[in-house]
């Protein structure tokens, strides 16, 4: 949804600029929580209820955030509530992470493995992937038994699939043609 991303961009950039002057890690935690809260259907229904005031929406969202909130964070929530932009929170959080990763020269890596990876295996895999992709990676591991064996890695729009399932599909295509 390009429109949603376009509307969320100025909010994410403003949040990122404020985070650069303070603690990036605490702002990252707050942005992540706000994204999760804003994605919840009950929160969206509450925020969209005409019988609920903007201040009630802001207070409720601030109450739901487990991380400590600075005055700037509270003001950010109030501003979003007053402008009816609570539904943008997931997109704002996603764009905030993208801005943070870009400033750090890092990227998120979704790693799908056929089996559970030990900490040592994950560290070795991430080190190899960082060399391949040429940047620091923030891995998220998901077990997907349908891969049969191996891993599938998604970094941005790049995919590295070394799974047995992918190799079998390649063999099937080669034999069928």
Coordinates of N, CA, C and O in Angstrom, one line a residue:
X1 N 0.8 -1.2 0.0 CA 0.0 0.0 0.0 C 0.9 1.2 0.0 O 1.4 1.7 1.0
X2 N 1.1 1.8 -1.1 CA 2.0 3.0 -1.3 C 1.4 4.2 -0.5 O 2.2 4.9 0.1
X3 N 0.1 4.4 -0.5 CA -0.4 5.5 0.2 C -0.2 5.5 1.7 O 0.2 6.5 2.3
X4 N -0.3 4.3 2.3 CA -0.1 4.2 3.7 C 1.4 4.5 4.0 O 1.7 5.2 5.0
X5 N 2.3 3.9 3.2 CA 3.7 4.2 3.4 C 4.1 5.7 3.2 O 4.9 6.2 3.9
X6 N 3.4 6.3 2.3 CA 3.7 7.7 2.0 C 3.2 8.6 3.2 O 3.9 9.5 3.6
X7 N 2.1 8.3 3.7 CA 1.6 9.0 4.9 C 2.4 8.8 6.1 O 2.6 9.7 6.9
X8 N 2.9 7.6 6.3 CA 3.6 7.2 7.5 C 5.0 7.7 7.5 O 5.6 7.9 8.5
X9 N 5.6 7.9 6.3 CA 7.0 8.3 6.2 C 7.4 9.5 7.0 O 8.4 9.5 7.8
X10 N 6.7 10.7 7.0 CA 7.1 11.8 7.8 C 7.1 11.5 9.3 O 8.0 12.0 10.0
X11 N 6.1 10.7 9.7 CA 6.1 10.4 11.1 C 7.3 9.5 11.5 O 7.9 9.7 12.6
X12 N 7.6 8.6 10.7 CA 8.8 7.7 11.0 C 10.1 8.5 10.9 O 10.9 8.3 11.8
X13 N 10.2 9.4 10.0 CA 11.4 10.2 9.9 C 11.5 11.1 11.1 O 12.6 11.3 11.7
X14 N 10.4 11.7 11.6 CA 10.5 12.6 12.7 C 10.8 11.8 14.0 O 11.7 12.2 14.8
X15 N 10.3 10.6 14.1 CA 10.6 9.7 15.2 C 12.0 9.3 15.2 O 12.7 9.3 16.2
X16 N 12.6 9.1 14.0 CA 14.0 8.7 13.9 C 14.9 9.8 14.3 O 15.9 9.6 14.9
X17 N 14.5 11.0 13.8 CA 15.4 12.2 14.2 C 15.4 12.4 15.7 O 16.5 12.7 16.2
X18 N 14.3 12.2 16.4 CA 14.3 12.4 17.8 C 15.1 11.3 18.4 O 15.9 11.5 19.4
X19 N 15.0 10.1 17.9 CA 15.8 8.9 18.4 C 17.3 9.1 18.3 O 18.1 8.7 19.1
X20 N 17.7 9.8 17.2 CA 19.1 10.1 17.0 C 19.7 11.0 18.1 O 20.9 10.9 18.4
X21 N 18.9 11.8 18.7 CA 19.4 12.7 19.7 C 19.3 12.1 21.1 O 19.9 12.6 22.0
X22 N 18.6 10.9 21.2 CA 18.5 10.3 22.5 C 19.1 8.8 22.4 O 20.1 8.6 21.7
X23 N 18.4 7.9 23.1 CA 18.8 6.5 23.1 C 18.1 5.8 22.0 O 16.9 5.5 22.0
X24 N 18.9 5.4 21.0 CA 18.3 4.7 19.8 C 17.7 3.4 20.2 O 16.6 3.0 19.7
X25 N 18.3 2.6 21.2 CA 17.7 1.3 21.6 C 16.4 1.5 22.3 O 15.5 0.7 22.1
X26 N 16.3 2.5 23.1 CA 15.0 2.6 23.8 C 13.9 3.1 22.9 O 12.7 2.7 22.9
X27 N 14.2 4.0 21.9 CA 13.3 4.4 20.9 C 12.9 3.2 20.0 O 11.7 3.1 19.5
X28 N 13.8 2.4 19.7 CA 13.5 1.2 18.9 C 12.5 0.3 19.6 O 11.6 -0.2 19.0
X29 N 12.7 0.1 20.9 CA 11.8 -0.7 21.7 C 10.4 -0.1 21.7 O 9.4 -0.8 21.5
X30 N 10.3 1.2 21.9 CA 9.0 1.9 21.9 C 8.4 1.8 20.5 O 7.2 1.5 20.4
X31 N 9.1 2.1 19.4 CA 8.6 2.0 18.1 C 8.0 0.6 17.8 O 7.0 0.4 17.2
X32 N 8.8 -0.4 18.2 CA 8.4 -1.8 18.0 C 7.0 -2.1 18.7 O 6.1 -2.7 18.2
X33 N 7.0 -1.7 20.0 CA 5.8 -1.9 20.8 C 4.6 -1.1 20.2 O 3.5 -1.7 20.1
X34 N 4.8 0.1 19.8 CA 3.7 0.9 19.2 C 3.2 0.2 17.9 O 2.0 0.2 17.6
X35 N 4.2 -0.3 17.1 CA 3.8 -1.0 15.9 C 2.9 -2.2 16.2 O 1.9 -2.5 15.5
X36 N 3.2 -3.0 17.2 CA 2.4 -4.2 17.6 C 1.1 -3.7 18.1 O 0.1 -4.4 17.8
X37 N 1.1 -2.7 18.9 CA -0.2 -2.2 19.5 C -1.1 -1.7 18.4 O -2.3 -2.0 18.3
X38 N -0.5 -0.9 17.5 CA -1.3 -0.4 16.4 C -1.8 -1.4 15.4 O -2.8 -1.1 14.6
X39 N -1.3 -2.6 15.4 CA -1.7 -3.6 14.5 C -2.9 -4.4 15.1 O -3.5 -5.2 14.4
X40 N -3.1 -4.3 16.3 CA -4.1 -5.1 17.0 C -5.5 -4.6 16.6 O -5.8 -3.4 16.7
X41 N -6.4 -5.5 16.1 CA -7.7 -5.0 15.7 C -8.6 -4.4 16.8 O -9.3 -3.4 16.5
X42 N -8.4 -4.8 18.0 CA -9.2 -4.2 19.1 C -8.8 -2.7 19.3 O -9.6 -1.9 19.6
X43 N -7.5 -2.5 19.2 CA -7.0 -1.1 19.4 C -7.5 -0.2 18.3 O -7.9 0.9 18.5
X44 N -7.5 -0.8 17.0 CA -8.0 0.0 15.9 C -9.5 0.3 16.0 O -9.9 1.4 15.7
X45 N -10.2 -0.7 16.5 CA -11.6 -0.5 16.7 C -11.9 0.6 17.8 O -12.8 1.4 17.7
X46 N -11.1 0.5 18.9 CA -11.2 1.5 20.0 C -10.9 2.9 19.5 O -11.6 3.8 19.8
X47 N -9.8 3.0 18.7 CA -9.4 4.3 18.2 C -10.4 4.9 17.2 O -10.5 6.1 17.1
X48 N -11.1 4.0 16.5 CA -12.0 4.4 15.5 C -13.4 4.7 16.1 O -14.3 5.2 15.4
X49 N -13.6 4.4 17.3 CA -14.9 4.6 18.0 C -15.2 6.1 18.1 O -14.5 6.8 18.8
X50 N -16.3 6.6 17.6 CA -16.6 8.0 17.7 C -17.0 8.5 19.1 O -16.9 9.7 19.4
X51 N -17.3 7.5 20.0 CA -17.6 7.9 21.4 C -16.4 8.0 22.3 O -16.5 8.4 23.4
X52 N -15.2 7.7 21.7 CA -13.9 7.8 22.5 C -13.2 9.0 22.0 O -13.0 9.3 20.8
X53 N -12.7 9.8 23.0 CA -12.0 11.0 22.7 C -10.5 10.7 22.3 O -10.0 9.6 22.6
X54 N -9.9 11.6 21.6 CA -8.5 11.5 21.2 C -7.6 11.3 22.5 O -6.7 10.5 22.4
X55 N -7.9 12.0 23.5 CA -7.1 11.9 24.7 C -7.2 10.5 25.4 O -6.3 9.9 25.9
X56 N -8.4 9.9 25.3 CA -8.6 8.6 25.8 C -7.8 7.5 25.0 O -7.3 6.6 25.5
X57 N -7.8 7.7 23.7 CA -7.1 6.8 22.8 C -5.6 6.9 23.1 O -4.9 5.9 23.3
X58 N -5.1 8.2 23.3 CA -3.7 8.4 23.6 C -3.3 7.8 24.9 O -2.3 7.1 25.1
X59 N -4.1 8.0 25.9 CA -3.9 7.5 27.3 C -3.9 5.9 27.2 O -3.0 5.3 27.9
X60 N -4.8 5.3 26.5 CA -4.9 3.9 26.5 C -3.7 3.3 25.8 O -3.1 2.3 26.3
X61 N -3.2 3.9 24.7 CA -2.1 3.4 24.0 C -0.8 3.5 24.8 O 0.0 2.6 24.9
X62 N -0.7 4.7 25.5 CA 0.5 4.9 26.4 C 0.5 3.9 27.5 O 1.5 3.4 27.9
X63 N -0.7 3.5 28.0 CA -0.8 2.6 29.1 C -0.4 1.2 28.6 O 0.2 0.4 29.3
X64 N -0.7 0.9 27.3 CA -0.4 -0.5 26.8 C 1.1 -0.7 26.5 O 1.6 -1.8 26.4
X65 N 1.9 0.4 26.4 CA 3.3 0.3 26.1 C 4.0 -0.1 27.4 O 3.9 0.6 28.4
X66 N 4.8 -1.1 27.3 CA 5.5 -1.6 28.5 C 6.8 -0.9 28.7 O 7.2 -0.7 29.9
X67 N 7.4 -0.4 27.7 CA 8.7 0.4 27.8 C 8.4 1.7 28.4 O 7.3 2.3 28.3
X68 N 9.4 2.2 29.2 CA 9.1 3.6 29.7 C 9.0 4.6 28.6 O 9.8 4.6 27.7
X69 N 8.0 5.5 28.8 CA 7.8 6.5 27.7 C 8.3 7.9 28.2 O 8.0 8.3 29.3
X70 N 9.0 8.5 27.3 CA 9.5 9.9 27.5 C 8.4 10.8 27.2 O 7.3 10.4 26.6
X71 N 8.6 12.1 27.5 CA 7.5 13.1 27.2 C 7.4 13.2 25.7 O 6.3 13.4 25.2
X72 N 8.5 13.0 24.9 CA 8.4 13.1 23.5 C 7.6 12.0 22.9 O 6.8 12.1 22.0
X73 N 7.7 10.8 23.5 CA 7.0 9.6 23.1 C 5.5 9.8 23.3 O 4.6 9.5 22.5
X74 N 5.2 10.3 24.5 CA 3.8 10.6 24.9 C 3.2 11.6 23.9 O 2.0 11.5 23.5
X75 N 4.0 12.7 23.6 CA 3.5 13.7 22.7 C 3.3 13.1 21.3 O 2.3 13.5 20.6
X76 N 4.1 12.2 20.9 CA 4.0 11.5 19.6 C 2.7 10.8 19.5 O 1.9 10.9 18.5
X77 N 2.4 10.0 20.6 CA 1.1 9.2 20.6 C -0.1 10.2 20.6 O -1.0 9.9 19.9
X78 N 0.0 11.3 21.4 CA -1.1 12.2 21.4 C -1.3 12.8 20.0 O -2.5 12.9 19.5
X79 N -0.2 13.2 19.3 CA -0.4 13.8 18.0 C -1.0 12.8 17.0 O -1.9 13.2 16.2
X80 N -0.6 11.5 17.1 CA -1.2 10.5 16.2 C -2.6 10.3 16.5 O -3.5 10.2 15.6
X81 N -3.0 10.3 17.8 CA -4.4 10.1 18.1 C -5.2 11.3 17.6 O -6.3 11.1 17.1
X82 N -4.7 12.5 17.8 CA -5.5 13.7 17.4 C -5.7 13.8 15.9 O -6.6 14.3 15.4
X83 N -4.7 13.3 15.2 CA -4.8 13.3 13.7 C -5.4 12.1 13.1 O -5.5 11.9 11.9
X84 N -5.9 11.2 14.0 CA -6.5 9.9 13.5 C -5.6 9.0 12.8 O -6.0 8.4 11.8
X85 N -4.3 8.9 13.2 CA -3.3 8.2 12.5 C -2.8 6.9 13.3 O -1.8 6.4 13.0
X86 N -3.6 6.4 14.2 CA -3.2 5.2 15.0 C -3.0 4.0 14.1 O -2.1 3.2 14.3
X87 N -3.8 3.9 13.0 CA -3.6 2.8 12.1 C -2.3 2.8 11.4 O -1.9 1.8 10.8
X88 N -1.5 3.9 11.4 CA -0.2 4.0 10.8 C 0.9 3.4 11.6 O 2.0 3.3 11.1
X89 N 0.6 3.1 12.9 CA 1.7 2.7 13.8 C 2.5 1.5 13.3 O 3.7 1.6 13.3
X90 N 1.9 0.5 12.7 CA 2.8 -0.6 12.2 C 3.7 -0.2 11.0 O 4.9 -0.6 11.0
X91 N 3.2 0.7 10.1 CA 4.0 1.2 9.0 C 5.1 2.1 9.5 O 6.2 2.1 9.1
X92 N 4.7 3.0 10.5 CA 5.7 3.9 11.1 C 6.9 3.0 11.7 O 8.0 3.4 11.6
X93 N 6.5 2.0 12.5 CA 7.5 1.1 13.1 C 8.4 0.5 12.1 O 9.6 0.4 12.2
X94 N 7.8 0.0 11.0 CA 8.6 -0.7 9.9 C 9.5 0.3 9.3 O 10.7 0.0 9.0
X95 N 9.1 1.5 9.0 CA 9.9 2.5 8.4 C 11.0 3.0 9.3 O 12.1 3.3 8.9
X96 N 10.7 3.1 10.6 CA 11.7 3.4 11.6 C 12.8 2.4 11.6 O 14.0 2.8 11.7
X97 N 12.5 1.1 11.6 CA 13.5 0.1 11.6 C 14.3 0.2 10.3 O 15.6 0.0 10.4
X98 N 13.7 0.4 9.2 CA 14.5 0.6 7.9 C 15.4 1.8 8.0 O 16.6 1.7 7.6
X99 N 15.0 2.9 8.6 CA 15.9 4.0 8.8 C 17.0 3.7 9.7 O 18.2 4.1 9.5
X100 N 16.7 3.1 10.8 CA 17.7 2.7 11.8 C 18.8 1.7 11.1 O 20.0 1.9 11.3
X101 N 18.3 0.7 10.4 CA 19.2 -0.2 9.7 C 20.1 0.5 8.7 O 21.3 0.2 8.6
X102 N 19.5 1.4 8.0 CA 20.2 2.2 6.9 C 21.3 3.0 7.6 O 22.5 3.1 7.1
X103 N 21.0 3.6 8.7 CA 22.0 4.4 9.4 C 23.2 3.6 10.0 O 24.3 4.1 10.1
X104 N 22.9 2.4 10.3 CA 23.9 1.5 10.9 C 24.5 0.6 9.9 O 25.4 -0.1 10.2
X105 N 24.1 0.7 8.6 CA 24.7 -0.2 7.6 C 24.3 -1.6 7.8 O 25.0 -2.5 7.5
X106 N 23.1 -1.8 8.3 CA 22.6 -3.2 8.7 C 21.3 -3.5 7.9 O 20.8 -2.6 7.2
X107 N 20.9 -4.7 8.0 CA 19.6 -5.2 7.4 C 19.0 -6.3 8.3 O 19.8 -7.0 9.0
X108 N 17.7 -6.5 8.2 CA 17.1 -7.6 8.8 C 17.2 -8.8 7.9 O 17.0 -8.7 6.7
X109 N 17.5 -9.9 8.5 CA 17.6 -11.2 7.8 C 16.6 -12.2 8.4 O 16.6 -12.5 9.6
X110 N 15.6 -12.6 7.6 CA 14.7 -13.7 8.0 C 15.3 -15.0 7.5 O 15.6 -15.3 6.3
X111 N 15.7 -15.8 8.5 CA 16.3 -17.1 8.3 C 15.3 -18.2 8.6 O 14.8 -18.3 9.7
X112 N 15.0 -19.0 7.5 CA 14.1 -20.2 7.7 C 14.9 -21.4 7.7 O 15.7 -21.6 6.7
X113 N 14.9 -22.2 8.7 CA 15.7 -23.4 8.8 C 14.8 -24.6 9.0 O 13.7 -24.6 9.6
X114 N 15.2 -25.7 8.4 CA 14.5 -27.0 8.5 C 14.5 -27.5 9.9 O 13.6 -28.2 10.4
X115 N 15.5 -27.2 10.7 CA 15.7 -27.7 12.0 C 16.1 -26.5 12.9 O 16.6 -25.5 12.5
X116 N 15.9 -26.7 14.2 CA 16.4 -25.7 15.2 C 17.9 -25.5 15.1 O 18.6 -26.5 15.0
X117 N 18.3 -24.3 15.1 CA 19.8 -24.0 15.1 C 20.3 -23.7 16.5 O 19.6 -22.9 17.2
X118 N 21.5 -24.2 16.8 CA 22.1 -23.9 18.1 C 22.7 -22.5 18.0 O 22.8 -21.9 16.9
X119 N 23.0 -21.9 19.1 CA 23.6 -20.6 19.1 C 24.9 -20.5 18.3 O 25.2 -19.5 17.6
X120 N 25.7 -21.6 18.4 CA 27.0 -21.6 17.6 C 26.7 -21.7 16.1 O 27.4 -21.0 15.3
X121 N 25.8 -22.5 15.7 CA 25.4 -22.7 14.3 C 24.9 -21.3 13.8 O 25.2 -20.9 12.7
X122 N 24.0 -20.7 14.5 CA 23.5 -19.4 14.1 C 24.6 -18.4 14.0 O 24.6 -17.6 13.0
X123 N 25.5 -18.3 14.9 CA 26.6 -17.4 14.8 C 27.5 -17.6 13.6 O 27.8 -16.6 12.9
X124 N 27.7 -18.8 13.3 CA 28.5 -19.2 12.1 C 27.8 -18.8 10.8 O 28.3 -18.2 9.9
X125 N 26.5 -19.1 10.8 CA 25.7 -18.8 9.6 C 25.6 -17.3 9.4 O 25.8 -16.8 8.3
X126 N 25.3 -16.5 10.5 CA 25.2 -15.1 10.4 C 26.6 -14.5 9.9 O 26.6 -13.6 9.1
X127 N 27.7 -15.0 10.4 CA 29.0 -14.5 10.0 C 29.2 -14.7 8.5 O 29.7 -13.8 7.8
X128 N 28.8 -15.9 8.0 CA 29.0 -16.2 6.6 C 28.0 -15.3 5.8 O 28.4 -14.8 4.7
X129 N 26.8 -15.1 6.2 CA 25.8 -14.3 5.5 C 26.2 -12.8 5.5 O 26.0 -12.1 4.5
X130 N 26.8 -12.3 6.6 CA 27.3 -11.0 6.6 C 28.4 -10.7 5.6 O 28.4 -9.7 5.0
X131 N 29.2 -11.7 5.4 CA 30.3 -11.6 4.4 C 29.6 -11.6 3.0 O 30.0 -10.8 2.1
X132 N 28.7 -12.5 2.8 CA 28.0 -12.6 1.5 C 27.2 -11.3 1.1 O 27.3 -10.8 0.0
X133 N 26.5 -10.8 2.1 CA 25.6 -9.6 1.8 C 26.4 -8.3 2.0 O 25.9 -7.2 1.7
X134 N 27.5 -8.3 2.7 CA 28.3 -7.1 2.8 C 27.8 -6.1 3.8 O 28.0 -4.9 3.7
X135 N 27.0 -6.6 4.8 CA 26.5 -5.7 5.8 C 26.2 -6.5 7.1 O 26.0 -7.7 7.0
X136 N 26.0 -5.8 8.2 CA 25.6 -6.4 9.4 C 24.2 -6.9 9.3 O 23.3 -6.1 8.8
X137 N 23.9 -8.0 9.8 CA 22.5 -8.6 9.7 C 21.9 -8.7 11.1 O 22.6 -9.1 12.1
X138 N 20.6 -8.5 11.2 CA 19.8 -8.7 12.4 C 19.0 -9.9 12.1 O 17.9 -9.8 11.5
X139 N 19.4 -11.1 12.6 CA 18.7 -12.3 12.2 C 17.4 -12.6 13.0 O 17.3 -12.3 14.2
X140 N 16.4 -13.2 12.3 CA 15.2 -13.7 12.9 C 15.1 -15.1 12.4 O 15.0 -15.3 11.2
X141 N 15.1 -16.1 13.3 CA 15.1 -17.5 12.8 C 13.7 -18.1 13.0 O 13.1 -17.9 14.1
X142 N 13.2 -18.8 12.0 CA 12.0 -19.5 12.0 C 12.2 -20.9 11.5 O 12.9 -21.1 10.5
X143 N 11.7 -21.9 12.3 CA 11.8 -23.3 11.8 C 10.7 -23.6 10.9 O 9.5 -23.4 11.1
X144 N 11.1 -24.1 9.7 CA 10.1 -24.5 8.6 C 10.5 -25.9 8.2 O 11.4 -26.1 7.3
X145 N 9.8 -26.9 8.7 CA 10.1 -28.3 8.4 C 9.9 -28.7 6.9 O 10.4 -29.6 6.4
X146 N 9.1 -27.9 6.2 CA 8.8 -28.2 4.8 C 10.1 -28.0 3.9 O 10.1 -28.4 2.8
X147 N 11.1 -27.3 4.5 CA 12.3 -27.1 3.7 C 13.1 -28.5 3.6 O 14.0 -28.6 2.8
X148 N 12.8 -29.4 4.4 CA 13.4 -30.8 4.5 C 14.8 -30.7 5.0 O 15.2 -31.4 5.9
X149 N 15.6 -29.8 4.6 CA 17.0 -29.6 5.1 C 17.5 -28.3 4.5 O 17.0 -27.7 3.6
X150 N 18.6 -27.7 5.2 CA 19.2 -26.5 4.7 C 18.4 -25.3 5.2 O 17.6 -25.4 6.2
X151 N 18.7 -24.1 4.6 CA 18.1 -22.9 5.1 C 17.7 -22.0 3.9 O 18.2 -22.2 2.8
X152 N 16.8 -21.1 4.2 CA 16.3 -20.1 3.2 C 16.5 -18.8 3.9 O 16.0 -18.6 5.0
X153 N 17.2 -17.8 3.3 CA 17.5 -16.6 3.9 C 16.9 -15.4 3.0 O 17.1 -15.4 1.8
X154 N 16.2 -14.5 3.7 CA 15.6 -13.4 3.0 C 16.2 -12.1 3.6 O 15.9 -11.9 4.8
X155 N 16.9 -11.3 2.8 CA 17.5 -10.0 3.3 C 16.9 -9.0 2.3 O 17.4 -8.9 1.2
X156 N 16.0 -8.2 2.8 CA 15.4 -7.2 1.9 C 14.7 -7.9 0.7 O 13.8 -8.7 0.9
X157 N 15.1 -7.6 -0.5 CA 14.5 -8.3 -1.7 C 15.4 -9.4 -2.2 O 15.1 -9.9 -3.3
X158 N 16.5 -9.7 -1.5 CA 17.4 -10.8 -1.9 C 17.0 -12.1 -1.2 O 16.7 -12.1 0.0
X159 N 17.0 -13.2 -1.9 CA 16.7 -14.5 -1.3 C 17.8 -15.5 -1.7 O 18.3 -15.6 -2.8
X160 N 18.3 -16.1 -0.6 CA 19.3 -17.2 -0.8 C 18.6 -18.5 -0.3 O 18.4 -18.6 0.9
X161 N 18.3 -19.4 -1.2 CA 17.6 -20.6 -0.8 C 18.5 -21.8 -1.1 O 18.8 -22.2 -2.2
X162 N 19.1 -22.4 0.0 CA 19.9 -23.6 -0.1 C 19.2 -24.8 0.5 O 19.9 -25.7 0.9
X163 N 17.9 -24.7 0.5 CA 17.1 -25.8 1.1 C 17.1 -27.0 0.2 O 17.2 -26.9 -1.0
X164 N 16.8 -28.2 0.8 CA 16.6 -29.4 0.0 C 15.4 -29.3 -0.9 O 15.4 -29.7 -2.1
X165 N 14.3 -28.6 -0.4 CA 13.1 -28.4 -1.1 C 13.4 -27.7 -2.4 O 12.9 -28.0 -3.5
X166 N 14.2 -26.6 -2.3 CA 14.5 -25.8 -3.5 C 15.3 -26.6 -4.5 O 15.1 -26.5 -5.7
X167 N 16.3 -27.4 -4.0 CA 17.1 -28.2 -4.9 C 16.2 -29.3 -5.6 O 16.4 -29.6 -6.8
X168 N 15.2 -29.9 -4.9 CA 14.3 -30.8 -5.5 C 13.5 -30.2 -6.6 O 13.2 -30.7 -7.6
X169 N 13.0 -28.9 -6.3 CA 12.2 -28.2 -7.3 C 13.0 -27.9 -8.5 O 12.5 -28.0 -9.7
X170 N 14.3 -27.6 -8.4 CA 15.2 -27.3 -9.5 C 15.4 -28.6 -10.3 O 15.3 -28.5 -11.6
X171 N 15.5 -29.7 -9.6 CA 15.7 -31.0 -10.3 C 14.4 -31.3 -11.1 O 14.5 -31.8 -12.2
X172 N 13.3 -31.1 -10.5 CA 12.0 -31.4 -11.1 C 11.8 -30.5 -12.4 O 11.4 -31.1 -13.5
X173 N 12.2 -29.3 -12.3 CA 12.1 -28.4 -13.5 C 13.0 -28.9 -14.6 O 12.7 -28.9 -15.8
X174 N 14.2 -29.3 -14.2 CA 15.2 -29.7 -15.2 C 14.8 -31.0 -15.9 O 14.9 -31.2 -17.1
X175 N 14.2 -31.9 -15.1 CA 13.8 -33.2 -15.7 C 12.5 -33.1 -16.5 O 12.3 -33.8 -17.4
X176 N 11.6 -32.1 -16.1 CA 10.4 -32.0 -16.8 C 10.5 -31.2 -18.1 O 9.7 -31.3 -19.0
X177 N 11.6 -30.5 -18.3 CA 11.8 -29.7 -19.6 C 12.5 -30.5 -20.6 O 13.0 -31.5 -20.6

